[in-house]
Amino acid sequence: MGNTRPGAESDRTRWGSGLRQLTTAEWQVIRGRDPDLDAVEITEFSGPLLAGGLVIAIVGVLPLVGTRLSENADSLFGPLIGSFALAAVCTTTVAWLLSALISGLVVLVVYDVSPKVASAATEGALRGSFGRIEGAASSVTLVALISGLISLAIGLPNMASSDDESSVIEELLSAQVACLLLVLMLGFAAESIRTSAEILGSQVKVIGWLGSLVIVLISFYLASSAGPFAPVKLTRNILEAWLPADIDGVPRAQVISDVMPNNSYLWSMLIIAPFVTVTWFVTAWRLGAIRNLRAAVRAAAGQGEGQGEDGLEVEGTDQHE
């Protein structure tokens, strides 16, 4: 039983010898290199890593605040933020759909294309847009989960004991959902611009981005003022269903009236234009549309180089990711 085959022992010997040779060769390579500590190279290496860590830290702020401050936070703070986030996501989603619909109608009516072509352009843009939002939401969900676990480990020891065993987990999950809702709101706002530009871009490449700004502004104002998806009205409805009848001895209707006064609708209307404009500029700059628009203006004015047959040679923005 204790006997070992000569062949097996020779195999182990060969493996051991080969491993020693590989290790020796690798060590000679390391010794042959001249270590050079370059601050620029260290910065280039650590920069992307620090940027990714900063994103994770930002996403983890809300779960950390939720676990650390839950004992001292106002009882209205959580429902108010949650209601506003839900209403904002609903409004931006409706605006996204309206922008695609209006852009398709503009292509159909103004550019006089066939209904089949206009429908195909609208459907294709919506499919691509939804896929991008889905990918971003999945990534943020995973990041929020990881950062939330770290936040739980940091925040839990600082919390007082609670009779409700699930309160910490519920608050943590609520904070993570708030992160996801915020990303969805920004994602649908940016995609409403990109979707409109892609639909209009099927007929006119560069000017379509300027048209998308006008269309998205109209879509947001329609979504914010018409129907049940107006953010102020929807926030009030959610608060009425969320809050108890009395909050610290104050009737629910009075509390909602205090936090959502009558002029809230006016403020929401005033915020829409700057929000959409900034989102449009960031989206157009990230996708190269600003650069293409500038080149097209120079070419149209006779200052550009390499003009095409019709005086313009501009790369389509639908190729940028």
CSV table of C-alpha atoms in Angstrom, one decimal, residues 28-308:
chain,number,residue,atom,x,y,z
A,28,GLN,CA,15.4,37.3,-13.0
A,29,VAL,CA,12.9,39.4,-15.0
A,30,ILE,CA,11.9,41.4,-11.9
A,31,ARG,CA,15.6,41.9,-10.9
A,32,GLY,CA,16.4,43.0,-14.5
A,33,ARG,CA,13.8,45.8,-14.4
A,34,ASP,CA,14.7,49.2,-13.1
A,35,PRO,CA,11.9,50.4,-10.8
A,36,ASP,CA,10.8,53.9,-11.7
A,37,LEU,CA,8.3,55.7,-9.5
A,38,ASP,CA,6.7,58.2,-11.7
A,39,ALA,CA,4.1,60.5,-10.1
A,40,VAL,CA,2.3,61.1,-13.4
A,41,GLU,CA,1.9,57.4,-14.0
A,42,ILE,CA,0.7,56.8,-10.5
A,43,THR,CA,-1.8,59.6,-11.0
A,44,GLU,CA,-3.0,58.1,-14.3
A,45,PHE,CA,-3.3,54.7,-12.6
A,46,SER,CA,-5.1,55.9,-9.5
A,47,GLY,CA,-7.3,58.6,-11.1
A,48,PRO,CA,-10.0,56.2,-12.7
A,49,LEU,CA,-10.0,54.1,-9.5
A,50,LEU,CA,-10.6,57.1,-7.3
A,51,ALA,CA,-13.3,58.3,-9.6
A,52,GLY,CA,-15.1,55.0,-9.4
A,53,GLY,CA,-14.7,55.0,-5.6
A,54,LEU,CA,-16.2,58.5,-5.5
A,55,VAL,CA,-19.2,57.3,-7.4
A,56,ILE,CA,-19.7,54.4,-5.0
A,57,ALA,CA,-19.3,56.7,-2.1
A,58,ILE,CA,-21.8,59.2,-3.4
A,59,VAL,CA,-24.3,56.4,-4.1
A,60,GLY,CA,-23.7,55.2,-0.5
A,61,VAL,CA,-24.4,58.5,1.1
A,62,LEU,CA,-28.1,58.1,1.3
A,63,PRO,CA,-28.0,54.6,2.9
A,64,LEU,CA,-25.4,55.8,5.4
A,65,VAL,CA,-27.5,58.8,6.3
A,66,GLY,CA,-30.5,56.6,6.6
A,67,THR,CA,-28.8,54.3,9.1
A,68,ARG,CA,-27.0,56.9,11.1
A,69,LEU,CA,-29.7,59.6,11.4
A,70,SER,CA,-32.9,57.5,11.6
A,71,GLU,CA,-33.2,58.2,15.4
A,72,ASN,CA,-33.1,61.9,15.0
A,73,ALA,CA,-34.7,62.4,11.6
A,74,ASP,CA,-38.0,64.1,11.3
A,75,SER,CA,-40.9,61.7,10.8
A,76,LEU,CA,-42.0,63.6,7.7
A,77,PHE,CA,-38.5,63.6,6.0
A,78,GLY,CA,-38.6,60.1,4.7
A,79,PRO,CA,-42.1,60.1,3.3
A,80,LEU,CA,-41.6,63.5,1.7
A,81,ILE,CA,-38.4,62.6,-0.1
A,82,GLY,CA,-39.9,59.2,-1.1
A,83,SER,CA,-43.1,60.8,-2.4
A,84,PHE,CA,-41.2,63.4,-4.4
A,85,ALA,CA,-38.8,60.8,-5.9
A,86,LEU,CA,-41.8,58.7,-7.0
A,87,ALA,CA,-43.6,61.6,-8.5
A,88,ALA,CA,-40.4,62.8,-10.3
A,89,VAL,CA,-39.8,59.4,-11.8
A,90,CYS,CA,-43.4,59.2,-13.0
A,91,THR,CA,-43.3,62.7,-14.6
A,92,THR,CA,-39.9,62.1,-16.3
A,93,THR,CA,-41.2,58.8,-17.7
A,94,VAL,CA,-44.3,60.3,-19.1
A,95,ALA,CA,-42.2,63.2,-20.6
A,96,TRP,CA,-39.9,60.5,-22.2
A,97,LEU,CA,-42.8,58.9,-23.9
A,98,LEU,CA,-44.3,62.2,-25.0
A,99,SER,CA,-41.0,63.4,-26.4
A,100,ALA,CA,-40.7,60.2,-28.6
A,101,LEU,CA,-44.4,60.6,-29.7
A,102,ILE,CA,-44.1,64.3,-30.6
A,103,SER,CA,-40.8,63.7,-32.4
A,104,GLY,CA,-42.3,60.9,-34.4
A,105,LEU,CA,-45.2,63.2,-35.3
A,106,VAL,CA,-42.9,65.9,-36.4
A,107,VAL,CA,-41.0,63.5,-38.6
A,108,LEU,CA,-44.3,62.3,-40.1
A,109,VAL,CA,-45.9,65.7,-40.6
A,110,VAL,CA,-43.1,68.2,-41.1
A,111,TYR,CA,-40.7,66.0,-43.1
A,112,ASP,CA,-43.6,64.2,-44.9
A,113,VAL,CA,-42.2,60.7,-44.5
A,114,SER,CA,-44.3,57.6,-44.7
A,115,PRO,CA,-46.1,56.4,-41.5
A,116,LYS,CA,-44.1,53.2,-41.6
A,117,VAL,CA,-40.7,55.0,-41.6
A,118,ALA,CA,-41.8,57.4,-38.8
A,119,SER,CA,-43.1,54.5,-36.7
A,120,ALA,CA,-39.9,52.4,-37.3
A,121,ALA,CA,-37.7,55.4,-36.3
A,122,THR,CA,-39.8,56.0,-33.1
A,123,GLU,CA,-39.9,52.4,-32.1
A,124,GLY,CA,-36.2,51.8,-32.7
A,125,ALA,CA,-35.2,54.9,-30.7
A,126,LEU,CA,-37.5,53.9,-27.8
A,127,ARG,CA,-36.0,50.3,-27.8
A,128,GLY,CA,-32.5,51.6,-27.7
A,129,SER,CA,-33.3,54.1,-25.0
A,130,PHE,CA,-35.0,51.6,-22.8
A,131,GLY,CA,-32.1,49.2,-23.1
A,132,ARG,CA,-29.6,51.9,-22.0
A,133,ILE,CA,-31.8,52.9,-19.0
A,134,GLU,CA,-32.1,49.2,-18.0
A,135,GLY,CA,-28.4,48.7,-18.1
A,136,ALA,CA,-27.7,51.9,-16.0
A,137,ALA,CA,-30.4,50.9,-13.5
A,138,SER,CA,-28.9,47.4,-13.1
A,139,SER,CA,-25.4,48.8,-12.5
A,140,VAL,CA,-26.7,51.4,-9.9
A,141,THR,CA,-28.7,48.7,-8.1
A,142,LEU,CA,-25.6,46.6,-7.6
A,143,VAL,CA,-23.5,49.6,-6.6
A,144,ALA,CA,-26.2,50.7,-4.1
A,145,LEU,CA,-26.3,47.2,-2.7
A,146,ILE,CA,-22.6,47.1,-2.1
A,147,SER,CA,-22.4,50.6,-0.7
A,148,GLY,CA,-25.5,49.9,1.4
A,149,LEU,CA,-23.8,46.9,3.0
A,150,ILE,CA,-20.8,49.1,3.9
A,151,SER,CA,-23.1,51.8,5.2
A,152,LEU,CA,-24.9,49.2,7.3
A,153,ALA,CA,-21.7,48.0,8.9
A,154,ILE,CA,-20.7,51.6,9.7
A,155,GLY,CA,-24.1,53.0,10.7
A,156,LEU,CA,-25.5,50.1,12.7
A,157,PRO,CA,-23.2,50.3,15.8
A,158,ASN,CA,-24.1,54.0,16.2
A,159,MET,CA,-27.9,53.3,16.3
A,160,ALA,CA,-29.8,52.9,19.5
A,161,SER,CA,-31.6,49.6,20.1
A,162,SER,CA,-35.0,49.3,18.6
A,163,ASP,CA,-37.9,47.1,19.3
A,164,ASP,CA,-38.5,46.7,15.6
A,165,GLU,CA,-35.9,44.1,14.4
A,166,SER,CA,-36.5,45.0,10.8
A,167,SER,CA,-36.4,48.8,11.1
A,168,VAL,CA,-32.7,49.0,10.1
A,169,ILE,CA,-33.0,46.9,7.0
A,170,GLU,CA,-36.2,48.7,6.0
A,171,GLU,CA,-34.5,52.1,6.3
A,172,LEU,CA,-31.4,50.9,4.4
A,173,LEU,CA,-33.5,49.4,1.6
A,174,SER,CA,-35.6,52.6,1.4
A,175,ALA,CA,-32.4,54.6,1.0
A,176,GLN,CA,-31.1,52.3,-1.7
A,177,VAL,CA,-34.5,52.6,-3.5
A,178,ALA,CA,-34.1,56.4,-3.3
A,179,CYS,CA,-30.7,56.1,-5.0
A,180,LEU,CA,-32.3,54.0,-7.8
A,181,LEU,CA,-35.2,56.4,-8.2
A,182,LEU,CA,-32.8,59.4,-8.5
A,183,VAL,CA,-30.8,57.6,-11.2
A,184,LEU,CA,-34.0,56.6,-13.1
A,185,MET,CA,-35.3,60.2,-13.0
A,186,LEU,CA,-32.0,61.5,-14.4
A,187,GLY,CA,-31.8,58.6,-16.9
A,188,PHE,CA,-35.3,59.2,-18.3
A,189,ALA,CA,-34.7,62.9,-18.5
A,190,ALA,CA,-31.4,62.4,-20.5
A,191,GLU,CA,-32.9,59.7,-22.6
A,192,SER,CA,-35.9,61.8,-23.5
A,193,ILE,CA,-33.5,64.2,-25.1
A,194,ARG,CA,-31.4,61.6,-26.8
A,195,THR,CA,-34.5,59.7,-28.1
A,196,SER,CA,-36.0,62.8,-29.6
A,197,ALA,CA,-32.7,63.7,-31.2
A,198,GLU,CA,-32.3,60.3,-32.7
A,199,ILE,CA,-35.9,60.3,-34.1
A,200,LEU,CA,-35.4,63.8,-35.6
A,201,GLY,CA,-31.8,62.7,-36.7
A,202,SER,CA,-33.3,60.2,-39.1
A,203,GLN,CA,-34.1,63.3,-41.3
A,204,VAL,CA,-31.7,66.0,-40.2
A,205,LYS,CA,-28.5,65.1,-38.3
A,206,VAL,CA,-27.3,68.1,-36.4
A,207,ILE,CA,-30.3,70.5,-36.2
A,208,GLY,CA,-32.3,67.6,-34.7
A,209,TRP,CA,-30.5,68.2,-31.4
A,210,LEU,CA,-31.8,71.8,-31.3
A,211,GLY,CA,-35.3,70.5,-32.1
A,212,SER,CA,-35.0,67.9,-29.4
A,213,LEU,CA,-34.5,70.7,-26.8
A,214,VAL,CA,-37.8,72.4,-27.8
A,215,ILE,CA,-39.7,69.1,-28.0
A,216,VAL,CA,-38.5,67.9,-24.6
A,217,LEU,CA,-39.4,71.2,-23.0
A,218,ILE,CA,-42.9,70.9,-24.4
A,219,SER,CA,-43.1,67.3,-23.2
A,220,PHE,CA,-42.0,68.1,-19.7
A,221,TYR,CA,-44.5,71.0,-19.4
A,222,LEU,CA,-47.3,68.8,-20.7
A,223,ALA,CA,-46.3,66.0,-18.3
A,224,SER,CA,-46.1,68.4,-15.4
A,225,SER,CA,-49.4,70.2,-15.9
A,226,ALA,CA,-51.8,67.9,-17.7
A,227,GLY,CA,-53.2,64.6,-16.3
A,228,PRO,CA,-52.6,62.8,-13.1
A,229,PHE,CA,-48.7,62.9,-13.4
A,230,ALA,CA,-48.1,66.5,-12.4
A,231,PRO,CA,-45.4,66.2,-9.7
A,232,VAL,CA,-47.0,68.5,-7.1
A,233,LYS,CA,-50.4,66.8,-7.4
A,234,LEU,CA,-48.9,63.3,-7.4
A,235,THR,CA,-46.6,64.1,-4.4
A,236,ARG,CA,-49.7,65.2,-2.4
A,237,ASN,CA,-51.6,62.1,-3.4
A,238,ILE,CA,-48.8,59.8,-2.3
A,239,LEU,CA,-48.3,61.7,1.0
A,240,GLU,CA,-52.0,61.4,1.7
A,241,ALA,CA,-51.8,57.6,1.2
A,242,TRP,CA,-48.5,57.3,3.1
A,243,LEU,CA,-48.8,59.5,6.2
A,244,PRO,CA,-51.0,58.7,9.2
A,245,ALA,CA,-54.1,60.8,10.0
A,246,ASP,CA,-52.1,62.8,12.7
A,247,ILE,CA,-48.4,63.6,12.7
A,248,ASP,CA,-47.3,64.7,16.1
A,249,GLY,CA,-50.8,66.0,16.9
A,250,VAL,CA,-51.1,67.9,13.6
A,251,PRO,CA,-53.8,66.8,11.0
A,252,ARG,CA,-52.4,65.2,7.9
A,253,ALA,CA,-54.0,67.8,5.6
A,254,GLN,CA,-52.4,70.6,7.5
A,255,VAL,CA,-49.0,69.0,7.3
A,256,ILE,CA,-49.2,68.4,3.6
A,257,SER,CA,-50.4,72.0,3.1
A,258,ASP,CA,-47.4,73.3,5.0
A,259,VAL,CA,-44.8,71.3,3.1
A,260,MET,CA,-46.5,71.6,-0.3
A,261,PRO,CA,-48.0,75.1,-0.4
A,262,ASN,CA,-50.1,76.5,-3.2
A,263,ASN,CA,-47.2,78.1,-4.9
A,264,SER,CA,-45.4,74.7,-5.3
A,265,TYR,CA,-46.9,74.3,-8.7
A,266,LEU,CA,-45.4,77.6,-9.8
A,267,TRP,CA,-42.0,76.6,-8.5
A,268,SER,CA,-42.1,73.3,-10.3
A,269,MET,CA,-42.9,75.1,-13.6
A,270,LEU,CA,-40.0,77.4,-13.1
A,271,ILE,CA,-37.5,74.6,-12.3
A,272,ILE,CA,-38.4,72.6,-15.5
A,273,ALA,CA,-36.7,74.9,-18.0
A,274,PRO,CA,-33.3,75.1,-16.3
A,275,PHE,CA,-33.3,71.4,-15.5
A,276,VAL,CA,-34.1,70.4,-19.1
A,277,THR,CA,-31.6,72.9,-20.5
A,278,VAL,CA,-28.8,71.7,-18.3
A,279,THR,CA,-29.6,68.0,-19.0
A,280,TRP,CA,-29.7,68.8,-22.7
A,281,PHE,CA,-26.3,70.5,-22.7
A,282,VAL,CA,-24.7,67.7,-20.7
A,283,THR,CA,-26.2,65.0,-22.9
A,284,ALA,CA,-25.3,66.8,-26.1
A,285,TRP,CA,-21.8,67.5,-24.9
A,286,ARG,CA,-21.2,63.9,-23.8
A,287,LEU,CA,-22.4,62.5,-27.1
A,288,GLY,CA,-20.4,65.0,-29.2
A,289,ALA,CA,-23.4,66.9,-30.6
A,290,ILE,CA,-22.1,70.2,-29.4
A,291,ARG,CA,-18.9,69.7,-31.3
A,292,ASN,CA,-20.8,68.5,-34.4
A,293,LEU,CA,-23.1,71.5,-34.2
A,294,ARG,CA,-20.2,73.9,-34.0
A,295,ALA,CA,-18.5,72.3,-37.0
A,296,ALA,CA,-21.7,72.4,-39.0
A,297,VAL,CA,-22.2,76.1,-38.2
A,298,ARG,CA,-18.6,76.9,-39.3
A,299,ALA,CA,-19.0,74.8,-42.5
A,300,ALA,CA,-22.3,76.5,-43.3
A,301,ALA,CA,-20.7,79.9,-42.9
A,302,GLY,CA,-17.9,78.9,-45.3
A,303,GLN,CA,-15.2,78.6,-42.6
A,304,GLY,CA,-15.1,74.8,-42.3
A,305,GLU,CA,-12.7,72.5,-44.1
A,306,GLY,CA,-13.5,69.4,-46.1
A,307,GLN,CA,-17.1,70.4,-47.0
A,308,GLY,CA,-19.2,67.7,-48.6
